[in-house]
Every structure is written in structure tokens, then in C-alpha cells.
Amino acid sequence: ALAAIISADPNLLHRNELRLGVHGRFMDQAASVREAAVDLVGRFVLDKPQLTLQYYPMLSERILDKGIGVRKRVIKILRDICVQQPDFPKLQRSVSSLSGES
């Protein structure tokens, strides 16, 4: 349901209330909920690069998630950020995260 709303207006992701709600889903007990939240954010940060800086800290935290599906999704998103947004200011940190050098 949330994905449909955000698809209609991706600018909603700029709202603090929604960011806090998404962050709550990133911390959910169920790995499937965390993975769905990561996937949702990943789709929009790749389509709207101005969201990348805003959501990068939350995404990068999930690289250490206990759910392998969540970690794999984060790795894919970080890789895509590196490729699609080569001027991203935290690019070096993304590369370090991907290589396990945190």
C-alpha cells in the first residue's frame, strides 16, 4: 500500500514523518518487512538521486542486518548507487561497505 502511494508521489519521501516511518520498518522484527522497506527506498533513491543523501545512512546501516535477503538487497542498491550516481559524496564509503572494509 505504501509503495503505491509513494509511486504516485515520490516527493513524499522527503517528508520527515514518512522518513521516520520507513526507518521504523527498517528496524522491524520481521526480515521480510525490513527487506520490503529497503527495496522500496532503493527504487526511489535510484530514480530520484536527491533522495540518496537523505536515505543513505539508513540503507548503509542495513548492510549488517541479520537477514541475508536484507543484506543482499542493500548491496545491490549500494552497487547501483555507485554506478548510476558516480558523483555521490559518500561514494567511497559505499565502496568500502561493499568490500567489507567499513
Short mmCIF file of N, CA and C in Angstrom, two decimals:
data_model
loop_
_atom_site.label_atom_id
_atom_site.label_comp_id
_atom_site.label_asym_id
_atom_site.label_seq_id
_atom_site.Cartn_x
_atom_site.Cartn_y
_atom_site.Cartn_z
N ALA A 1 0.83 -1.19 0.00
CA ALA A 1 0.00 0.00 0.00
C ALA A 1 0.87 1.25 0.00
N LEU A 2 1.89 1.26 0.85
CA LEU A 2 2.78 2.41 0.92
C LEU A 2 3.52 2.61 -0.40
N ALA A 3 3.91 1.52 -1.02
CA ALA A 3 4.61 1.60 -2.31
C ALA A 3 3.73 2.28 -3.36
N ALA A 4 2.43 1.97 -3.36
CA ALA A 4 1.52 2.57 -4.32
C ALA A 4 1.39 4.07 -4.10
N ILE A 5 1.33 4.47 -2.84
CA ILE A 5 1.22 5.90 -2.52
C ILE A 5 2.48 6.64 -2.94
N ILE A 6 3.63 6.07 -2.63
CA ILE A 6 4.89 6.72 -2.97
C ILE A 6 5.11 6.71 -4.48
N SER A 7 4.65 5.67 -5.16
CA SER A 7 4.75 5.63 -6.62
C SER A 7 3.98 6.79 -7.24
N ALA A 8 2.84 7.11 -6.65
CA ALA A 8 2.03 8.21 -7.15
C ALA A 8 2.71 9.55 -6.91
N ASP A 9 3.42 9.67 -5.79
CA ASP A 9 4.11 10.93 -5.47
C ASP A 9 5.41 10.64 -4.70
N PRO A 10 6.51 10.35 -5.44
CA PRO A 10 7.78 10.05 -4.78
C PRO A 10 8.31 11.18 -3.90
N ASN A 11 7.82 12.39 -4.10
CA ASN A 11 8.27 13.51 -3.26
C ASN A 11 7.85 13.35 -1.81
N LEU A 12 6.92 12.45 -1.54
CA LEU A 12 6.53 12.18 -0.15
C LEU A 12 7.71 11.67 0.66
N LEU A 13 8.67 11.04 0.01
CA LEU A 13 9.84 10.51 0.72
C LEU A 13 10.69 11.62 1.34
N HIS A 14 10.47 12.86 0.91
CA HIS A 14 11.19 13.99 1.50
C HIS A 14 10.61 14.38 2.86
N ARG A 15 9.40 13.96 3.15
CA ARG A 15 8.73 14.34 4.39
C ARG A 15 9.33 13.59 5.58
N ASN A 16 9.60 14.32 6.63
CA ASN A 16 10.21 13.75 7.82
C ASN A 16 9.36 12.64 8.44
N GLU A 17 8.02 12.83 8.44
CA GLU A 17 7.15 11.82 9.03
C GLU A 17 7.29 10.48 8.30
N LEU A 18 7.36 10.54 6.98
CA LEU A 18 7.49 9.31 6.21
C LEU A 18 8.86 8.69 6.40
N ARG A 19 9.89 9.52 6.46
CA ARG A 19 11.25 9.01 6.69
C ARG A 19 11.31 8.28 8.03
N LEU A 20 10.67 8.83 9.04
CA LEU A 20 10.66 8.17 10.35
C LEU A 20 9.89 6.85 10.29
N GLY A 21 8.79 6.84 9.54
CA GLY A 21 8.03 5.60 9.37
C GLY A 21 8.82 4.53 8.65
N VAL A 22 9.53 4.93 7.60
CA VAL A 22 10.37 3.99 6.85
C VAL A 22 11.48 3.47 7.76
N HIS A 23 12.08 4.36 8.54
CA HIS A 23 13.15 3.94 9.45
C HIS A 23 12.62 2.90 10.44
N GLY A 24 11.38 3.09 10.89
CA GLY A 24 10.77 2.11 11.79
C GLY A 24 10.64 0.74 11.12
N ARG A 25 10.30 0.73 9.83
CA ARG A 25 10.19 -0.54 9.09
C ARG A 25 11.57 -1.15 8.88
N PHE A 26 12.60 -0.33 8.79
CA PHE A 26 13.97 -0.85 8.66
C PHE A 26 14.38 -1.59 9.93
N MET A 27 13.73 -1.30 11.06
CA MET A 27 14.06 -1.91 12.34
C MET A 27 13.05 -2.98 12.75
N ASP A 28 12.09 -3.29 11.91
CA ASP A 28 11.06 -4.27 12.23
C ASP A 28 11.67 -5.62 12.58
N GLN A 29 10.98 -6.40 13.38
CA GLN A 29 11.48 -7.72 13.75
C GLN A 29 11.49 -8.69 12.58
N ALA A 30 10.56 -8.52 11.67
CA ALA A 30 10.45 -9.45 10.53
C ALA A 30 11.40 -9.03 9.40
N ALA A 31 12.25 -9.95 9.00
CA ALA A 31 13.20 -9.67 7.92
C ALA A 31 12.47 -9.31 6.63
N SER A 32 11.31 -9.92 6.40
CA SER A 32 10.56 -9.62 5.17
C SER A 32 10.09 -8.17 5.14
N VAL A 33 9.74 -7.63 6.29
CA VAL A 33 9.32 -6.22 6.37
C VAL A 33 10.52 -5.32 6.13
N ARG A 34 11.66 -5.64 6.75
CA ARG A 34 12.87 -4.85 6.54
C ARG A 34 13.30 -4.88 5.08
N GLU A 35 13.24 -6.05 4.48
CA GLU A 35 13.63 -6.19 3.08
C GLU A 35 12.71 -5.39 2.16
N ALA A 36 11.41 -5.44 2.43
CA ALA A 36 10.45 -4.68 1.62
C ALA A 36 10.70 -3.17 1.75
N ALA A 37 11.02 -2.72 2.97
CA ALA A 37 11.30 -1.30 3.17
C ALA A 37 12.57 -0.88 2.45
N VAL A 38 13.60 -1.71 2.52
CA VAL A 38 14.86 -1.42 1.82
C VAL A 38 14.61 -1.38 0.31
N ASP A 39 13.84 -2.33 -0.19
CA ASP A 39 13.53 -2.37 -1.61
C ASP A 39 12.77 -1.11 -2.04
N LEU A 40 11.81 -0.70 -1.26
CA LEU A 40 11.02 0.49 -1.56
C LEU A 40 11.92 1.72 -1.65
N VAL A 41 12.74 1.92 -0.64
CA VAL A 41 13.64 3.08 -0.63
C VAL A 41 14.63 2.97 -1.79
N GLY A 42 15.16 1.79 -2.02
CA GLY A 42 16.13 1.59 -3.09
C GLY A 42 15.59 1.99 -4.45
N ARG A 43 14.35 1.64 -4.73
CA ARG A 43 13.76 2.00 -6.03
C ARG A 43 13.71 3.50 -6.22
N PHE A 44 13.40 4.22 -5.16
CA PHE A 44 13.22 5.66 -5.31
C PHE A 44 14.52 6.45 -5.21
N VAL A 45 15.49 5.97 -4.44
CA VAL A 45 16.76 6.70 -4.42
C VAL A 45 17.48 6.57 -5.75
N LEU A 46 17.24 5.49 -6.46
CA LEU A 46 17.86 5.33 -7.77
C LEU A 46 17.15 6.18 -8.82
N ASP A 47 15.84 6.36 -8.67
CA ASP A 47 15.08 7.20 -9.60
C ASP A 47 15.20 8.68 -9.29
N LYS A 48 15.39 9.00 -8.02
CA LYS A 48 15.48 10.40 -7.58
C LYS A 48 16.76 10.57 -6.75
N PRO A 49 17.86 10.86 -7.41
CA PRO A 49 19.15 10.95 -6.71
C PRO A 49 19.17 11.92 -5.53
N GLN A 50 18.32 12.93 -5.52
CA GLN A 50 18.32 13.86 -4.39
C GLN A 50 17.88 13.16 -3.09
N LEU A 51 17.24 12.00 -3.21
CA LEU A 51 16.85 11.24 -2.02
C LEU A 51 18.00 10.39 -1.47
N THR A 52 19.02 10.16 -2.29
CA THR A 52 20.09 9.25 -1.90
C THR A 52 20.78 9.72 -0.63
N LEU A 53 21.15 10.98 -0.57
CA LEU A 53 21.84 11.51 0.61
C LEU A 53 20.96 11.41 1.85
N GLN A 54 19.68 11.61 1.68
CA GLN A 54 18.74 11.59 2.79
C GLN A 54 18.58 10.17 3.36
N TYR A 55 18.55 9.16 2.50
CA TYR A 55 18.30 7.79 2.94
C TYR A 55 19.56 6.93 3.04
N TYR A 56 20.69 7.43 2.60
CA TYR A 56 21.92 6.64 2.62
C TYR A 56 22.27 6.12 4.02
N PRO A 57 22.20 6.96 5.06
CA PRO A 57 22.57 6.43 6.39
C PRO A 57 21.72 5.23 6.81
N MET A 58 20.42 5.28 6.53
CA MET A 58 19.55 4.16 6.89
C MET A 58 19.89 2.92 6.08
N LEU A 59 20.13 3.11 4.78
CA LEU A 59 20.47 1.97 3.93
C LEU A 59 21.79 1.34 4.36
N SER A 60 22.79 2.18 4.60
CA SER A 60 24.11 1.64 4.92
C SER A 60 24.12 0.89 6.25
N GLU A 61 23.25 1.28 7.19
CA GLU A 61 23.13 0.54 8.45
C GLU A 61 22.69 -0.91 8.22
N ARG A 62 21.86 -1.11 7.22
CA ARG A 62 21.28 -2.43 6.98
C ARG A 62 22.27 -3.39 6.32
N ILE A 63 23.47 -2.94 5.98
CA ILE A 63 24.48 -3.83 5.41
C ILE A 63 24.87 -4.90 6.45
N LEU A 64 24.62 -4.60 7.72
CA LEU A 64 24.93 -5.54 8.80
C LEU A 64 23.69 -6.27 9.32
N ASP A 65 22.58 -6.19 8.59
CA ASP A 65 21.33 -6.80 9.01
C ASP A 65 21.51 -8.31 9.20
N LYS A 66 20.79 -8.88 10.14
CA LYS A 66 20.89 -10.32 10.37
C LYS A 66 20.19 -11.13 9.28
N GLY A 67 19.31 -10.49 8.50
CA GLY A 67 18.63 -11.18 7.41
C GLY A 67 19.45 -11.11 6.12
N ILE A 68 19.78 -12.26 5.57
CA ILE A 68 20.61 -12.28 4.37
C ILE A 68 19.93 -11.60 3.19
N GLY A 69 18.61 -11.72 3.07
CA GLY A 69 17.89 -11.07 1.99
C GLY A 69 17.99 -9.56 2.07
N VAL A 70 17.95 -9.04 3.29
CA VAL A 70 18.08 -7.59 3.50
C VAL A 70 19.48 -7.15 3.09
N ARG A 71 20.49 -7.88 3.54
CA ARG A 71 21.88 -7.52 3.19
C ARG A 71 22.10 -7.56 1.69
N LYS A 72 21.58 -8.59 1.04
CA LYS A 72 21.75 -8.70 -0.42
C LYS A 72 21.09 -7.53 -1.14
N ARG A 73 19.91 -7.14 -0.67
CA ARG A 73 19.19 -6.03 -1.29
C ARG A 73 19.97 -4.73 -1.11
N VAL A 74 20.52 -4.52 0.09
CA VAL A 74 21.32 -3.31 0.34
C VAL A 74 22.55 -3.29 -0.54
N ILE A 75 23.23 -4.42 -0.66
CA ILE A 75 24.43 -4.49 -1.51
C ILE A 75 24.09 -4.13 -2.94
N LYS A 76 22.98 -4.64 -3.45
CA LYS A 76 22.57 -4.32 -4.82
C LYS A 76 22.29 -2.82 -4.97
N ILE A 77 21.60 -2.25 -4.01
CA ILE A 77 21.27 -0.82 -4.07
C ILE A 77 22.54 0.03 -4.00
N LEU A 78 23.45 -0.30 -3.08
CA LEU A 78 24.70 0.46 -2.97
C LEU A 78 25.52 0.34 -4.25
N ARG A 79 25.55 -0.85 -4.83
CA ARG A 79 26.26 -1.04 -6.10
C ARG A 79 25.64 -0.16 -7.18
N ASP A 80 24.31 -0.16 -7.25
CA ASP A 80 23.62 0.66 -8.25
C ASP A 80 23.86 2.15 -8.03
N ILE A 81 23.93 2.58 -6.78
CA ILE A 81 24.24 3.98 -6.48
C ILE A 81 25.63 4.31 -7.01
N CYS A 82 26.59 3.43 -6.77
CA CYS A 82 27.97 3.66 -7.24
C CYS A 82 28.01 3.81 -8.76
N VAL A 83 27.23 2.99 -9.46
CA VAL A 83 27.24 3.01 -10.93
C VAL A 83 26.45 4.18 -11.48
N GLN A 84 25.25 4.41 -10.94
CA GLN A 84 24.35 5.41 -11.51
C GLN A 84 24.60 6.82 -10.99
N GLN A 85 25.27 6.94 -9.84
CA GLN A 85 25.49 8.25 -9.25
C GLN A 85 26.97 8.41 -8.88
N PRO A 86 27.85 8.42 -9.88
CA PRO A 86 29.29 8.46 -9.58
C PRO A 86 29.75 9.71 -8.83
N ASP A 87 28.93 10.75 -8.79
CA ASP A 87 29.28 11.96 -8.06
C ASP A 87 28.72 11.98 -6.64
N PHE A 88 28.13 10.88 -6.21
CA PHE A 88 27.56 10.81 -4.87
C PHE A 88 28.66 11.06 -3.85
N PRO A 89 28.45 12.02 -2.92
CA PRO A 89 29.53 12.41 -1.99
C PRO A 89 30.03 11.31 -1.08
N LYS A 90 29.23 10.31 -0.81
CA LYS A 90 29.65 9.23 0.09
C LYS A 90 30.00 7.98 -0.70
N LEU A 91 30.42 8.17 -1.94
CA LEU A 91 30.73 7.04 -2.82
C LEU A 91 31.82 6.15 -2.24
N GLN A 92 32.88 6.75 -1.70
CA GLN A 92 33.98 5.97 -1.14
C GLN A 92 33.50 5.10 0.01
N ARG A 93 32.61 5.65 0.83
CA ARG A 93 32.06 4.88 1.96
C ARG A 93 31.23 3.71 1.45
N SER A 94 30.48 3.93 0.34
CA SER A 94 29.69 2.86 -0.25
C SER A 94 30.59 1.74 -0.74
N VAL A 95 31.66 2.11 -1.41
CA VAL A 95 32.59 1.11 -1.93
C VAL A 95 33.22 0.34 -0.78
N SER A 96 33.58 1.03 0.28
CA SER A 96 34.16 0.36 1.45
C SER A 96 33.16 -0.61 2.07
N SER A 97 31.89 -0.21 2.14
CA SER A 97 30.86 -1.08 2.70
C SER A 97 30.72 -2.33 1.84
N LEU A 98 30.75 -2.15 0.54
CA LEU A 98 30.59 -3.29 -0.37
C LEU A 98 31.77 -4.25 -0.27
N SER A 99 32.94 -3.71 -0.01
CA SER A 99 34.12 -4.57 0.05
C SER A 99 34.37 -5.12 1.45
N GLY A 100 33.55 -4.67 2.42
CA GLY A 100 33.68 -5.17 3.77
C GLY A 100 34.76 -4.46 4.58
N GLU A 101 35.17 -3.28 4.14
CA GLU A 101 36.23 -2.54 4.83
C GLU A 101 35.71 -1.53 5.83
N SER A 102 34.41 -1.44 6.07
CA SER A 102 33.83 -0.41 6.92
C SER A 102 34.84 0.14 7.80
#
